[in-house]
Amino acid sequence: MDLLEEGLARFLRERLPQPLKLTLTDNRRALFSYRRRPDGVGELRLARYFALADRETLDALAAYLTGEIPRLPSSVRAFADRQLPPASLIRQARLKARPAGEHFDLSEVVGRVLARFFPQMRPVSITWGRRPSALRRRAGKRTIQLGSYRPDDDLVTIHPALDAPYVPPVYLEMVVFHELLHRQQAQTTPPGVRPRLVHDRRFRVAERLFEGYEEALRWEKAHLSRLLSDRSAAKK
Ligand SMILES: [Zn+2]
C-alpha cells in the first residue's frame, strides 16, 4: 500500500464496524462490495482509486456502508465516473497518441514516473505534440510550458523540443511528473466542478516531492535559452 492507500485504510477502519477485512482492487467497473460474514467480520472490497477521493466523497461512502443513509450518494458515483472519462474519448486519444519519439519513448518515461510516484494511478495516454509551437514561459513562473494535460480525454502532451539527445531523462521525467500532478488535481476535483489545473501552494509542495527536482531545475536554468530559441528539435 502506498501512503494514500494507507490513509484510506485508516479512515475506513475508523468509520466502519470492526473487525474489518479490507481489500483494495484494481476493478474499474465494480466500485465496491461489502458484506458481514456470519462470524461478524466485515468484508470490504473497494476500488483502489478511492485513495484519490476527497474527504466528502469518503464520508458519503462510509455513511452508505454503515447504513446511515439508504442510497449511495450521487457524489460517490460522480467521483467514480470521473475516474473513467468516456471510454470512446480515451480510446481515440490513445489511438492518436504518438509516444515513440526519435530519442525518447514517452510510454517508457511515463511508466517509470507512474511506478515511482503514482503507483495507485491507472495508465494514461501520452503523446509528443504534433505541431511545434513557440515555447513560452509560464506566466510569472520560473519554468516554461513544456507539457499539458487535458482532462477531457485524459491525455498528456509533451512538447517535441524535448525529444532531443541533449535533454536528460530526469528533466523529461519531471515534466511528465508535473502533468500527472495536474491529472491528480483533475481526479480529486469535486463533482460537477470544472477542474482547475493551477499551480497553487499545494501543487508547488507536491512538485518538490519529485526526486531530482533541484537537479532538473538546474538543468532547465542552464539550458533555458536553448530550449526557448533552438527549434531544430521541434521542426522534424
Ligand atoms: Zn502546470
mmCIF file of N, CA, C and O in Angstrom, residues 135-146 171 174-175 177-178 181 199-210 212-225 227-228:
data_model
loop_
_atom_site.group_PDB
_atom_site.id
_atom_site.type_symbol
_atom_site.label_atom_id
_atom_site.label_comp_id
_atom_site.label_asym_id
_atom_site.label_seq_id
_atom_site.Cartn_x
_atom_site.Cartn_y
_atom_site.Cartn_z
ATOM 1 N N LEU A 135 7.844 27.953 -27.690
ATOM 2 C CA LEU A 135 7.841 27.742 -26.253
ATOM 3 C C LEU A 135 7.667 29.088 -25.574
ATOM 4 O O LEU A 135 8.194 30.087 -26.016
ATOM 5 N N ARG A 136 6.884 29.071 -24.495
ATOM 6 C CA ARG A 136 6.753 30.330 -23.770
ATOM 7 C C ARG A 136 6.907 30.072 -22.283
ATOM 8 O O ARG A 136 6.682 28.961 -21.808
ATOM 9 N N ARG A 137 7.273 31.120 -21.600
ATOM 10 C CA ARG A 137 7.366 30.990 -20.157
ATOM 11 C C ARG A 137 5.976 30.904 -19.582
ATOM 12 O O ARG A 137 5.065 31.555 -20.064
ATOM 13 N N ARG A 138 5.818 30.111 -18.549
ATOM 14 C CA ARG A 138 4.553 30.139 -17.821
ATOM 15 C C ARG A 138 4.454 31.487 -17.146
ATOM 16 O O ARG A 138 5.428 31.986 -16.613
ATOM 17 N N ALA A 139 3.249 32.036 -17.198
ATOM 18 C CA ALA A 139 3.044 33.382 -16.652
ATOM 19 C C ALA A 139 3.590 33.476 -15.230
ATOM 20 O O ALA A 139 3.156 32.744 -14.338
ATOM 21 N N GLY A 140 4.545 34.363 -15.073
ATOM 22 C CA GLY A 140 5.049 34.656 -13.728
ATOM 23 C C GLY A 140 5.778 33.520 -13.050
ATOM 24 O O GLY A 140 6.015 33.572 -11.851
ATOM 25 N N LYS A 141 6.131 32.480 -13.802
ATOM 26 C CA LYS A 141 6.784 31.345 -13.156
ATOM 27 C C LYS A 141 8.214 31.214 -13.650
ATOM 28 O O LYS A 141 8.598 31.756 -14.670
ATOM 29 N N ARG A 142 8.961 30.400 -12.930
ATOM 30 C CA ARG A 142 10.356 30.201 -13.281
ATOM 31 C C ARG A 142 10.498 29.315 -14.505
ATOM 32 O O ARG A 142 11.479 29.351 -15.201
ATOM 33 N N THR A 143 9.501 28.475 -14.721
ATOM 34 C CA THR A 143 9.674 27.436 -15.732
ATOM 35 C C THR A 143 8.898 27.750 -17.004
ATOM 36 O O THR A 143 8.077 28.644 -17.037
ATOM 37 N N ILE A 144 9.162 26.978 -18.051
ATOM 38 C CA ILE A 144 8.466 27.187 -19.307
ATOM 39 C C ILE A 144 7.468 26.060 -19.533
ATOM 40 O O ILE A 144 7.546 25.013 -18.910
ATOM 41 N N GLN A 145 6.545 26.298 -20.430
ATOM 42 C CA GLN A 145 5.453 25.343 -20.665
ATOM 43 C C GLN A 145 5.904 24.266 -21.646
ATOM 44 O O GLN A 145 5.991 24.519 -22.843
ATOM 45 N N LEU A 146 6.194 23.092 -21.136
ATOM 46 C CA LEU A 146 6.688 22.022 -21.998
ATOM 47 C C LEU A 146 5.747 20.832 -22.058
ATOM 48 O O LEU A 146 5.981 19.885 -22.789
ATOM 49 N N TYR A 171 14.988 15.310 -16.587
ATOM 50 C CA TYR A 171 14.229 16.525 -16.890
ATOM 51 C C TYR A 171 12.879 16.178 -17.531
ATOM 52 O O TYR A 171 11.836 16.689 -17.156
ATOM 53 N N MET A 174 10.573 14.927 -15.002
ATOM 54 C CA MET A 174 9.982 15.975 -14.165
ATOM 55 C C MET A 174 8.804 16.643 -14.876
ATOM 56 O O MET A 174 7.784 16.946 -14.252
ATOM 57 N N VAL A 175 8.942 16.863 -16.177
ATOM 58 C CA VAL A 175 7.843 17.476 -16.937
ATOM 59 C C VAL A 175 6.613 16.545 -16.920
ATOM 60 O O VAL A 175 5.489 16.984 -16.713
ATOM 61 N N PHE A 177 5.979 14.222 -14.643
ATOM 62 C CA PHE A 177 5.514 14.228 -13.248
ATOM 63 C C PHE A 177 4.584 15.418 -13.007
ATOM 64 O O PHE A 177 3.511 15.285 -12.410
ATOM 65 N N HIS A 178 4.992 16.577 -13.492
ATOM 66 C CA HIS A 178 4.201 17.804 -13.349
ATOM 67 C C HIS A 178 2.800 17.622 -13.951
ATOM 68 O O HIS A 178 1.790 17.967 -13.336
ATOM 69 N N LEU A 181 0.618 15.380 -11.881
ATOM 70 C CA LEU A 181 0.058 16.088 -10.724
ATOM 71 C C LEU A 181 -1.218 16.828 -11.136
ATOM 72 O O LEU A 181 -2.187 16.890 -10.376
ATOM 73 N N HIS A 199 -1.252 26.108 -10.313
ATOM 74 C CA HIS A 199 -0.028 25.916 -9.539
ATOM 75 C C HIS A 199 -0.180 26.610 -8.194
ATOM 76 O O HIS A 199 0.475 27.604 -7.939
ATOM 77 N N ASP A 200 -1.088 26.065 -7.372
ATOM 78 C CA ASP A 200 -1.270 26.684 -6.063
ATOM 79 C C ASP A 200 -0.184 26.172 -5.112
ATOM 80 O O ASP A 200 0.700 25.411 -5.503
ATOM 81 N N ARG A 201 -0.290 26.607 -3.855
ATOM 82 C CA ARG A 201 0.755 26.265 -2.892
ATOM 83 C C ARG A 201 0.880 24.740 -2.739
ATOM 84 O O ARG A 201 1.965 24.185 -2.704
ATOM 85 N N ARG A 202 -0.298 24.082 -2.671
ATOM 86 C CA ARG A 202 -0.306 22.629 -2.504
ATOM 87 C C ARG A 202 0.409 21.949 -3.670
ATOM 88 O O ARG A 202 1.151 20.979 -3.494
ATOM 89 N N PHE A 203 0.148 22.471 -4.881
ATOM 90 C CA PHE A 203 0.769 21.901 -6.073
ATOM 91 C C PHE A 203 2.290 22.060 -5.999
ATOM 92 O O PHE A 203 3.039 21.126 -6.283
ATOM 93 N N ARG A 204 2.719 23.260 -5.615
ATOM 94 C CA ARG A 204 4.164 23.533 -5.546
ATOM 95 C C ARG A 204 4.860 22.620 -4.544
ATOM 96 O O ARG A 204 5.977 22.168 -4.759
ATOM 97 N N VAL A 205 4.169 22.376 -3.426
ATOM 98 C CA VAL A 205 4.741 21.478 -2.414
ATOM 99 C C VAL A 205 4.864 20.064 -2.995
ATOM 100 O O VAL A 205 5.901 19.409 -2.881
ATOM 101 N N ALA A 206 3.797 19.599 -3.663
ATOM 102 C CA ALA A 206 3.799 18.251 -4.242
ATOM 103 C C ALA A 206 4.886 18.129 -5.314
ATOM 104 O O ALA A 206 5.543 17.095 -5.447
ATOM 105 N N GLU A 207 5.084 19.205 -6.067
ATOM 106 C CA GLU A 207 6.052 19.185 -7.154
ATOM 107 C C GLU A 207 7.464 18.903 -6.638
ATOM 108 O O GLU A 207 8.271 18.265 -7.297
ATOM 109 N N ARG A 208 7.726 19.385 -5.433
ATOM 110 C CA ARG A 208 9.057 19.188 -4.856
ATOM 111 C C ARG A 208 9.283 17.759 -4.384
ATOM 112 O O ARG A 208 10.395 17.398 -3.994
ATOM 113 N N LEU A 209 8.236 16.935 -4.368
ATOM 114 C CA LEU A 209 8.409 15.535 -3.973
ATOM 115 C C LEU A 209 9.139 14.744 -5.055
ATOM 116 O O LEU A 209 9.569 13.624 -4.830
ATOM 117 N N PHE A 210 9.239 15.327 -6.246
ATOM 118 C CA PHE A 210 9.957 14.639 -7.336
ATOM 119 C C PHE A 210 11.438 14.575 -6.986
ATOM 120 O O PHE A 210 12.086 15.604 -6.808
ATOM 121 N N GLY A 212 15.060 14.582 -7.696
ATOM 122 C CA GLY A 212 15.763 15.130 -8.845
ATOM 123 C C GLY A 212 15.197 16.477 -9.258
ATOM 124 O O GLY A 212 15.582 17.024 -10.284
ATOM 125 N N TYR A 213 14.278 16.995 -8.440
ATOM 126 C CA TYR A 213 13.642 18.288 -8.751
ATOM 127 C C TYR A 213 14.683 19.402 -8.917
ATOM 128 O O TYR A 213 14.685 20.118 -9.916
ATOM 129 N N GLU A 214 15.583 19.505 -7.915
ATOM 130 C CA GLU A 214 16.588 20.577 -7.958
ATOM 131 C C GLU A 214 17.495 20.399 -9.175
ATOM 132 O O GLU A 214 17.814 21.349 -9.873
ATOM 133 N N GLU A 215 17.907 19.143 -9.371
ATOM 134 C CA GLU A 215 18.794 18.815 -10.493
ATOM 135 C C GLU A 215 18.136 19.202 -11.821
ATOM 136 O O GLU A 215 18.759 19.827 -12.696
ATOM 137 N N ALA A 216 16.863 18.851 -11.964
ATOM 138 C CA ALA A 216 16.151 19.141 -13.206
ATOM 139 C C ALA A 216 15.993 20.641 -13.407
ATOM 140 O O ALA A 216 16.153 21.148 -14.529
ATOM 141 N N LEU A 217 15.703 21.356 -12.317
ATOM 142 C CA LEU A 217 15.555 22.816 -12.437
ATOM 143 C C LEU A 217 16.883 23.480 -12.799
ATOM 144 O O LEU A 217 16.920 24.435 -13.572
ATOM 145 N N ARG A 218 17.967 22.951 -12.215
ATOM 146 C CA ARG A 218 19.297 23.494 -12.547
ATOM 147 C C ARG A 218 19.580 23.313 -14.027
ATOM 148 O O ARG A 218 20.077 24.197 -14.707
ATOM 149 N N TRP A 219 19.227 22.115 -14.535
ATOM 150 C CA TRP A 219 19.458 21.847 -15.961
ATOM 151 C C TRP A 219 18.610 22.800 -16.805
ATOM 152 O O TRP A 219 19.076 23.365 -17.786
ATOM 153 N N GLU A 220 17.367 22.981 -16.412
ATOM 154 C CA GLU A 220 16.479 23.862 -17.171
ATOM 155 C C GLU A 220 17.033 25.282 -17.223
ATOM 156 O O GLU A 220 17.042 25.921 -18.274
ATOM 157 N N LYS A 221 17.516 25.750 -16.056
ATOM 158 C CA LYS A 221 18.049 27.110 -15.988
ATOM 159 C C LYS A 221 19.240 27.252 -16.946
ATOM 160 O O LYS A 221 19.355 28.240 -17.673
ATOM 161 N N ALA A 222 20.098 26.225 -16.940
ATOM 162 C CA ALA A 222 21.300 26.287 -17.771
ATOM 163 C C ALA A 222 20.969 26.191 -19.258
ATOM 164 O O ALA A 222 21.742 26.647 -20.098
ATOM 165 N N HIS A 223 19.840 25.575 -19.587
ATOM 166 C CA HIS A 223 19.517 25.344 -20.999
ATOM 167 C C HIS A 223 18.284 26.097 -21.467
ATOM 168 O O HIS A 223 17.776 25.835 -22.556
ATOM 169 N N LEU A 224 17.841 27.033 -20.625
ATOM 170 C CA LEU A 224 16.609 27.745 -20.929
ATOM 171 C C LEU A 224 16.666 28.443 -22.282
ATOM 172 O O LEU A 224 15.747 28.330 -23.099
ATOM 173 N N SER A 225 17.778 29.127 -22.532
ATOM 174 C CA SER A 225 17.836 29.900 -23.773
ATOM 175 C C SER A 225 17.821 28.955 -24.980
ATOM 176 O O SER A 225 17.189 29.243 -25.990
ATOM 177 N N LEU A 227 16.413 25.957 -25.061
ATOM 178 C CA LEU A 227 15.048 25.436 -25.186
ATOM 179 C C LEU A 227 14.120 26.454 -25.834
ATOM 180 O O LEU A 227 13.260 26.111 -26.636
ATOM 181 N N LEU A 228 14.294 27.725 -25.457
ATOM 182 C CA LEU A 228 13.399 28.760 -25.967
ATOM 183 C C LEU A 228 13.690 29.139 -27.410
ATOM 184 O O LEU A 228 12.803 29.545 -28.153
#
